[in-house]
Amino acid sequence: MTDFLVIVALAALGAALVGLLAAPAVRALRRRSVALSLFAVAALAVAAMAAGTVAVAQAMFLSGHDLGVVMAVVGVSGVVSLAAALLFGRRIAAGSRELARSARTVGSEGGFVAPAEPPTAELAALSRALEETSGRLAAARERERAMDAARRELIAGISHDLRTPLAGLRAMAEALEDGVAEDAGRYHSRMRVEADRLTAMVDDLFELSRIQAGALTLTLSRVSVYDLVDDALAGARPLARASGVRLVDGGVVSLPVRVDAQQITRVLGNLLVNAIRATPADGTVAVSARQEEGRVVLAVEDGCGGIPPEDLARVFDTGWRGAPARTPRSCAGGAPIGGSGAGLGLAIVRGIVEAHEGRATVRNAGTGCRFEVTLPAAEPQAGRPA
């Protein structure tokens, strides 16, 4: 047992001596190539093994022949180990360089192209992470382009919508100023209508900017869906009578929701105005409310004739009004959407609903479209039924 401990001590002493001598070299290679670092680690291991073996062999008083055999075995093993470390290190270094070249394509138009076969699991994981990052950057770039296009479309639409009432106001003001207006009272009344239209347009722009900036403040309270629908219908009835459109009850259940009553009434009002303006005379607009899997679904169904399937995904986009070739009574075409006619009403609907952690959708149904607003149902009060 004593001889064994002596051998272990001599081997450890030889390996430790080599490790101390090689420590400065290992420290100097910290920021060098991974291939060189692997080769240095392998060389240190071979040298430590050789030093320990020589120390033990000398202590065991081996013959010259036996010592030569031991050193030959150590030498061959060391050469093979160093060669393997060098080859593997070069393979890792080549894979790292290839991944670095591929990483330069992250965020480019072509997107990130991952190396075919990364040499290690860590490089493969890094390659997958870069691929995911490149995908997210591409998606963000597409969203930014879509938002830029929407902003340009909105500015163009708003500019057109502002020019029309402003031109009318200017013409009527000039007629009044020149004294050529036959019915000054009618001119004043029309000027008031155009001013109200401009005010509604500015209000919609302000509301949309608050929604997009995340500055919409909600005052939540427990209210009945029946009351919300009743308030929205009361505001839409004059327009419905003027347009010859009937408002019908599609089945409104008195369900409790916790929402900002004013904002949700505005949502329903925008949907009703849009539906009335898109529905031909003698048509109907139905309003309904139902409970579905712990949520409340409010629906407004019109008789506009439907929206092309390829356009359904864009109905709630800011400023989008559909193809200009459609008739003025189409669901999302030339008819004003929402309150101001500036193409902002449905965008405001989606913004307000999403601020309530809800969802706004549209689909073709029957002879028209069905707009649905899904909101979280209110928690039942203690001692009362839901």
GROMACS .gro file of N, CA and C in nm, residues 163-255:
model
  279
  163ARG      N    1  -6.017   6.780  -4.750
  163ARG     CA    2  -6.034   6.876  -4.860
  163ARG      C    3  -6.181   6.895  -4.895
  164THR      N    4  -6.259   6.788  -4.892
  164THR     CA    5  -6.399   6.798  -4.936
  164THR      C    6  -6.480   6.893  -4.849
  165PRO      N    7  -6.486   6.874  -4.716
  165PRO     CA    8  -6.565   6.970  -4.636
  165PRO      C    9  -6.503   7.109  -4.633
  166LEU      N   10  -6.371   7.117  -4.636
  166LEU     CA   11  -6.308   7.250  -4.635
  166LEU      C   12  -6.341   7.327  -4.763
  167ALA      N   13  -6.341   7.256  -4.877
  167ALA     CA   14  -6.377   7.322  -5.002
  167ALA      C   15  -6.522   7.370  -4.998
  168GLY      N   16  -6.610   7.286  -4.941
  168GLY     CA   17  -6.750   7.326  -4.929
  168GLY      C   18  -6.767   7.445  -4.837
  169LEU      N   19  -6.699   7.445  -4.723
  169LEU     CA   20  -6.707   7.558  -4.630
  169LEU      C   21  -6.657   7.686  -4.696
  170ARG      N   22  -6.548   7.674  -4.769
  170ARG     CA   23  -6.493   7.794  -4.835
  170ARG      C   24  -6.591   7.848  -4.938
  171ALA      N   25  -6.649   7.757  -5.017
  171ALA     CA   26  -6.743   7.802  -5.120
  171ALA      C   27  -6.865   7.869  -5.057
  172MET      N   28  -6.919   7.809  -4.950
  172MET     CA   29  -7.036   7.868  -4.885
  172MET      C   30  -7.001   8.000  -4.817
  173ALA      N   31  -6.883   8.009  -4.758
  173ALA     CA   32  -6.841   8.134  -4.694
  173ALA      C   33  -6.827   8.245  -4.799
  174GLU      N   34  -6.770   8.211  -4.913
  174GLU     CA   35  -6.755   8.311  -5.020
  174GLU      C   36  -6.891   8.356  -5.073
  175ALA      N   37  -6.984   8.257  -5.084
  175ALA     CA   38  -7.117   8.294  -5.132
  175ALA      C   39  -7.186   8.388  -5.033
  176LEU      N   40  -7.173   8.361  -4.903
  176LEU     CA   41  -7.232   8.449  -4.803
  176LEU      C   42  -7.164   8.585  -4.802
  177GLU      N   43  -7.032   8.585  -4.820
  177GLU     CA   44  -6.958   8.710  -4.819
  177GLU      C   45  -6.994   8.797  -4.939
  178ASP      N   46  -7.016   8.733  -5.054
  178ASP     CA   47  -7.048   8.809  -5.175
  178ASP      C   48  -7.196   8.842  -5.185
  179GLY      N   49  -7.275   8.789  -5.092
  179GLY     CA   50  -7.418   8.820  -5.093
  179GLY      C   51  -7.495   8.750  -5.201
  180VAL      N   52  -7.445   8.637  -5.254
  180VAL     CA   53  -7.514   8.567  -5.363
  180VAL      C   54  -7.591   8.446  -5.311
  181ALA      N   55  -7.587   8.421  -5.181
  181ALA     CA   56  -7.658   8.307  -5.125
  181ALA      C   57  -7.806   8.341  -5.114
  182GLU      N   58  -7.890   8.261  -5.182
  182GLU     CA   59  -8.033   8.288  -5.181
  182GLU      C   60  -8.096   8.255  -5.046
  183ASP      N   61  -8.046   8.148  -4.981
  183ASP     CA   62  -8.100   8.107  -4.850
  183ASP      C   63  -7.984   8.100  -4.751
  184ALA      N   64  -7.958   8.211  -4.684
  184ALA     CA   65  -7.843   8.217  -4.594
  184ALA      C   66  -7.859   8.118  -4.478
  185GLY      N   67  -7.983   8.097  -4.431
  185GLY     CA   68  -8.003   8.003  -4.321
  185GLY      C   69  -7.963   7.861  -4.360
  186ARG      N   70  -7.996   7.820  -4.482
  186ARG     CA   71  -7.958   7.686  -4.527
  186ARG      C   72  -7.808   7.675  -4.539
  187TYR      N   73  -7.743   7.782  -4.583
  187TYR     CA   74  -7.597   7.781  -4.592
  187TYR      C   75  -7.535   7.767  -4.453
  188HIS      N   76  -7.591   7.841  -4.357
  188HIS     CA   77  -7.537   7.831  -4.222
  188HIS      C   78  -7.555   7.690  -4.164
  189SER      N   79  -7.672   7.632  -4.191
  189SER     CA   80  -7.698   7.496  -4.142
  189SER      C   81  -7.601   7.396  -4.205
  190ARG      N   82  -7.576   7.412  -4.335
  190ARG     CA   83  -7.485   7.321  -4.402
  190ARG      C   84  -7.342   7.339  -4.352
  191MET      N   85  -7.303   7.462  -4.323
  191MET     CA   86  -7.169   7.488  -4.270
  191MET      C   87  -7.153   7.422  -4.133
  192ARG      N   88  -7.262   7.423  -4.053
  192ARG     CA   89  -7.257   7.359  -3.923
  192ARG      C   90  -7.237   7.207  -3.940
  193VAL      N   91  -7.305   7.149  -4.038
  193VAL     CA   92  -7.290   7.004  -4.063
  193VAL      C   93  -7.147   6.971  -4.102
  194GLU      N   94  -7.090   7.051  -4.190
  194GLU     CA   95  -6.953   7.025  -4.234
  194GLU      C   96  -6.854   7.045  -4.119
  195ALA      N   97  -6.880   7.145  -4.034
  195ALA     CA   98  -6.792   7.167  -3.918
  195ALA      C   99  -6.801   7.049  -3.821
  196ASP      N  100  -6.924   6.996  -3.803
  196ASP     CA  101  -6.939   6.877  -3.717
  196ASP      C  102  -6.865   6.758  -3.776
  197ARG      N  103  -6.869   6.746  -3.907
  197ARG     CA  104  -6.798   6.635  -3.970
  197ARG      C  105  -6.648   6.647  -3.949
  198LEU      N  106  -6.595   6.767  -3.963
  198LEU     CA  107  -6.452   6.788  -3.938
  198LEU      C  108  -6.416   6.759  -3.793
  199THR      N  109  -6.505   6.802  -3.702
  199THR     CA  110  -6.480   6.776  -3.560
  199THR      C  111  -6.476   6.626  -3.531
  200ALA      N  112  -6.571   6.552  -3.589
  200ALA     CA  113  -6.574   6.407  -3.569
  200ALA      C  114  -6.448   6.342  -3.624
  201MET      N  115  -6.400   6.393  -3.737
  201MET     CA  116  -6.279   6.339  -3.797
  201MET      C  117  -6.158   6.362  -3.706
  202VAL      N  118  -6.147   6.481  -3.653
  202VAL     CA  119  -6.036   6.513  -3.563
  202VAL      C  120  -6.046   6.430  -3.435
  203ASP      N  121  -6.169   6.414  -3.382
  203ASP     CA  122  -6.188   6.332  -3.262
  203ASP      C  123  -6.144   6.188  -3.287
  204ASP      N  124  -6.178   6.134  -3.403
  204ASP     CA  125  -6.138   5.997  -3.437
  204ASP      C  126  -5.987   5.985  -3.446
  205LEU      N  127  -5.923   6.084  -3.509
  205LEU     CA  128  -5.777   6.082  -3.520
  205LEU      C  129  -5.712   6.087  -3.381
  206PHE      N  130  -5.766   6.171  -3.294
  206PHE     CA  131  -5.711   6.182  -3.160
  206PHE      C  132  -5.728   6.051  -3.084
  207GLU      N  133  -5.847   5.991  -3.095
  207GLU     CA  134  -5.875   5.865  -3.024
  207GLU      C  135  -5.783   5.753  -3.077
  208LEU      N  136  -5.766   5.748  -3.209
  208LEU     CA  137  -5.681   5.644  -3.267
  208LEU      C  138  -5.536   5.663  -3.225
  209SER      N  139  -5.490   5.787  -3.218
  209SER     CA  140  -5.352   5.812  -3.176
  209SER      C  141  -5.332   5.769  -3.031
  210ARG      N  142  -5.432   5.790  -2.946
  210ARG     CA  143  -5.422   5.744  -2.806
  210ARG      C  144  -5.417   5.592  -2.798
  211ILE      N  145  -5.497   5.527  -2.880
  211ILE     CA  146  -5.499   5.381  -2.879
  211ILE      C  147  -5.365   5.326  -2.925
  212GLN      N  148  -5.313   5.379  -3.035
  212GLN     CA  149  -5.187   5.327  -3.089
  212GLN      C  150  -5.069   5.360  -2.999
  213ALA      N  151  -5.079   5.467  -2.922
  213ALA     CA  152  -4.971   5.502  -2.830
  213ALA      C  153  -4.984   5.431  -2.695
  214GLY      N  154  -5.090   5.350  -2.679
  214GLY     CA  155  -5.111   5.280  -2.552
  214GLY      C  156  -5.152   5.372  -2.440
  215ALA      N  157  -5.208   5.488  -2.474
  215ALA     CA  158  -5.245   5.587  -2.372
  215ALA      C  159  -5.395   5.589  -2.344
  216LEU      N  160  -5.467   5.489  -2.397
  216LEU     CA  161  -5.611   5.484  -2.372
  216LEU      C  162  -5.637   5.441  -2.228
  217THR      N  163  -5.704   5.525  -2.152
  217THR     CA  164  -5.734   5.498  -2.012
  217THR      C  165  -5.876   5.444  -2.001
  218LEU      N  166  -5.889   5.327  -1.941
  218LEU     CA  167  -6.020   5.264  -1.926
  218LEU      C  168  -6.069   5.277  -1.782
  219THR      N  169  -6.195   5.311  -1.768
  219THR     CA  170  -6.260   5.314  -1.637
  219THR      C  171  -6.357   5.197  -1.632
  220LEU      N  172  -6.313   5.087  -1.574
  220LEU     CA  173  -6.390   4.964  -1.577
  220LEU      C  174  -6.499   4.964  -1.470
  221SER      N  175  -6.613   4.909  -1.508
  221SER     CA  176  -6.724   4.893  -1.414
  221SER      C  177  -6.809   4.775  -1.461
  222ARG      N  178  -6.886   4.722  -1.369
  222ARG     CA  179  -6.972   4.607  -1.400
  222ARG      C  180  -7.104   4.660  -1.458
  223VAL      N  181  -7.131   4.627  -1.584
  223VAL     CA  182  -7.252   4.675  -1.652
  223VAL      C  183  -7.316   4.558  -1.724
  224SER      N  184  -7.440   4.578  -1.761
  224SER     CA  185  -7.514   4.476  -1.836
  224SER      C  186  -7.497   4.500  -1.985
  225VAL      N  187  -7.480   4.393  -2.059
  225VAL     CA  188  -7.471   4.403  -2.205
  225VAL      C  189  -7.599   4.465  -2.262
  226TYR      N  190  -7.711   4.432  -2.200
  226TYR     CA  191  -7.839   4.487  -2.248
  226TYR      C  192  -7.837   4.639  -2.245
  227ASP      N  193  -7.784   4.698  -2.137
  227ASP     CA  194  -7.777   4.843  -2.127
  227ASP      C  195  -7.684   4.903  -2.231
  228LEU      N  196  -7.570   4.836  -2.255
  228LEU     CA  197  -7.476   4.885  -2.356
  228LEU      C  198  -7.540   4.886  -2.495
  229VAL      N  199  -7.609   4.778  -2.528
  229VAL     CA  200  -7.674   4.770  -2.660
  229VAL      C  201  -7.785   4.874  -2.670
  230ASP      N  202  -7.860   4.891  -2.564
  230ASP     CA  203  -7.971   4.987  -2.567
  230ASP      C  204  -7.919   5.129  -2.590
  231ASP      N  205  -7.810   5.166  -2.523
  231ASP     CA  206  -7.752   5.300  -2.543
  231ASP      C  207  -7.703   5.318  -2.686
  232ALA      N  208  -7.637   5.215  -2.741
  232ALA     CA  209  -7.586   5.225  -2.878
  232ALA      C  210  -7.699   5.234  -2.979
  233LEU      N  211  -7.806   5.158  -2.957
  233LEU     CA  212  -7.921   5.163  -3.049
  233LEU      C  213  -7.989   5.299  -3.044
  234ALA      N  214  -7.997   5.357  -2.924
  234ALA     CA  215  -8.061   5.489  -2.913
  234ALA      C  216  -7.986   5.593  -2.996
  235GLY      N  217  -7.853   5.583  -2.999
  235GLY     CA  218  -7.776   5.679  -3.078
  235GLY      C  219  -7.783   5.652  -3.227
  236ALA      N  220  -7.809   5.527  -3.268
  236ALA     CA  221  -7.808   5.492  -3.410
  236ALA      C  222  -7.945   5.501  -3.475
  237ARG      N  223  -8.053   5.510  -3.396
  237ARG     CA  224  -8.188   5.509  -3.454
  237ARG      C  225  -8.215   5.625  -3.549
  238PRO      N  226  -8.173   5.750  -3.518
  238PRO     CA  227  -8.199   5.858  -3.615
  238PRO      C  228  -8.136   5.831  -3.752
  239LEU      N  229  -8.012   5.781  -3.755
  239LEU     CA  230  -7.948   5.750  -3.882
  239LEU      C  231  -8.021   5.636  -3.952
  240ALA      N  232  -8.066   5.536  -3.875
  240ALA     CA  233  -8.137   5.424  -3.936
  240ALA      C  234  -8.268   5.470  -4.000
  241ARG      N  235  -8.343   5.560  -3.930
  241ARG     CA  236  -8.468   5.611  -3.987
  241ARG      C  237  -8.441   5.690  -4.114
  242ALA      N  238  -8.338   5.774  -4.111
  242ALA     CA  239  -8.307   5.853  -4.229
  242ALA      C  240  -8.264   5.766  -4.346
  243SER      N  241  -8.202   5.652  -4.319
  243SER     CA  242  -8.155   5.563  -4.426
  243SER      C  243  -8.257   5.458  -4.464
  244GLY      N  244  -8.369   5.451  -4.393
  244GLY     CA  245  -8.470   5.351  -4.424
  244GLY      C  246  -8.429   5.211  -4.385
  245VAL      N  247  -8.344   5.199  -4.282
  245VAL     CA  248  -8.294   5.069  -4.237
  245VAL      C  249  -8.359   5.035  -4.104
  246ARG      N  250  -8.400   4.909  -4.087
  246ARG     CA  251  -8.464   4.865  -3.963
  246ARG      C  252  -8.359   4.804  -3.870
  247LEU      N  253  -8.365   4.844  -3.744
  247LEU     CA  254  -8.280   4.784  -3.641
  247LEU      C  255  -8.362   4.677  -3.569
  248VAL      N  256  -8.312   4.554  -3.566
  248VAL     CA  257  -8.387   4.445  -3.507
  248VAL      C  258  -8.305   4.379  -3.397
  249ASP      N  259  -8.377   4.317  -3.304
  249ASP     CA  260  -8.316   4.245  -3.192
  249ASP      C  261  -8.285   4.103  -3.237
  250GLY      N  262  -8.157   4.071  -3.244
  250GLY     CA  263  -8.115   3.937  -3.285
  250GLY      C  264  -8.100   3.843  -3.168
  251GLY      N  265  -8.144   3.886  -3.050
  251GLY     CA  266  -8.131   3.805  -2.931
  251GLY      C  267  -8.024   3.859  -2.838
  252VAL      N  268  -8.060   3.956  -2.757
  252VAL     CA  269  -7.967   4.019  -2.665
  252VAL      C  270  -7.995   3.969  -2.524
  253VAL      N  271  -7.903   3.895  -2.469
  253VAL     CA  272  -7.917   3.841  -2.334
  253VAL      C  273  -7.854   3.939  -2.235
  254SER      N  274  -7.918   3.958  -2.122
  254SER     CA  275  -7.867   4.050  -2.021
  254SER      C  276  -7.752   3.985  -1.945
  255LEU      N  277  -7.631   3.998  -1.999
  255LEU     CA  278  -7.512   3.937  -1.941
  255LEU      C  279  -7.424   4.045  -1.878
   0.00000   0.00000   0.00000
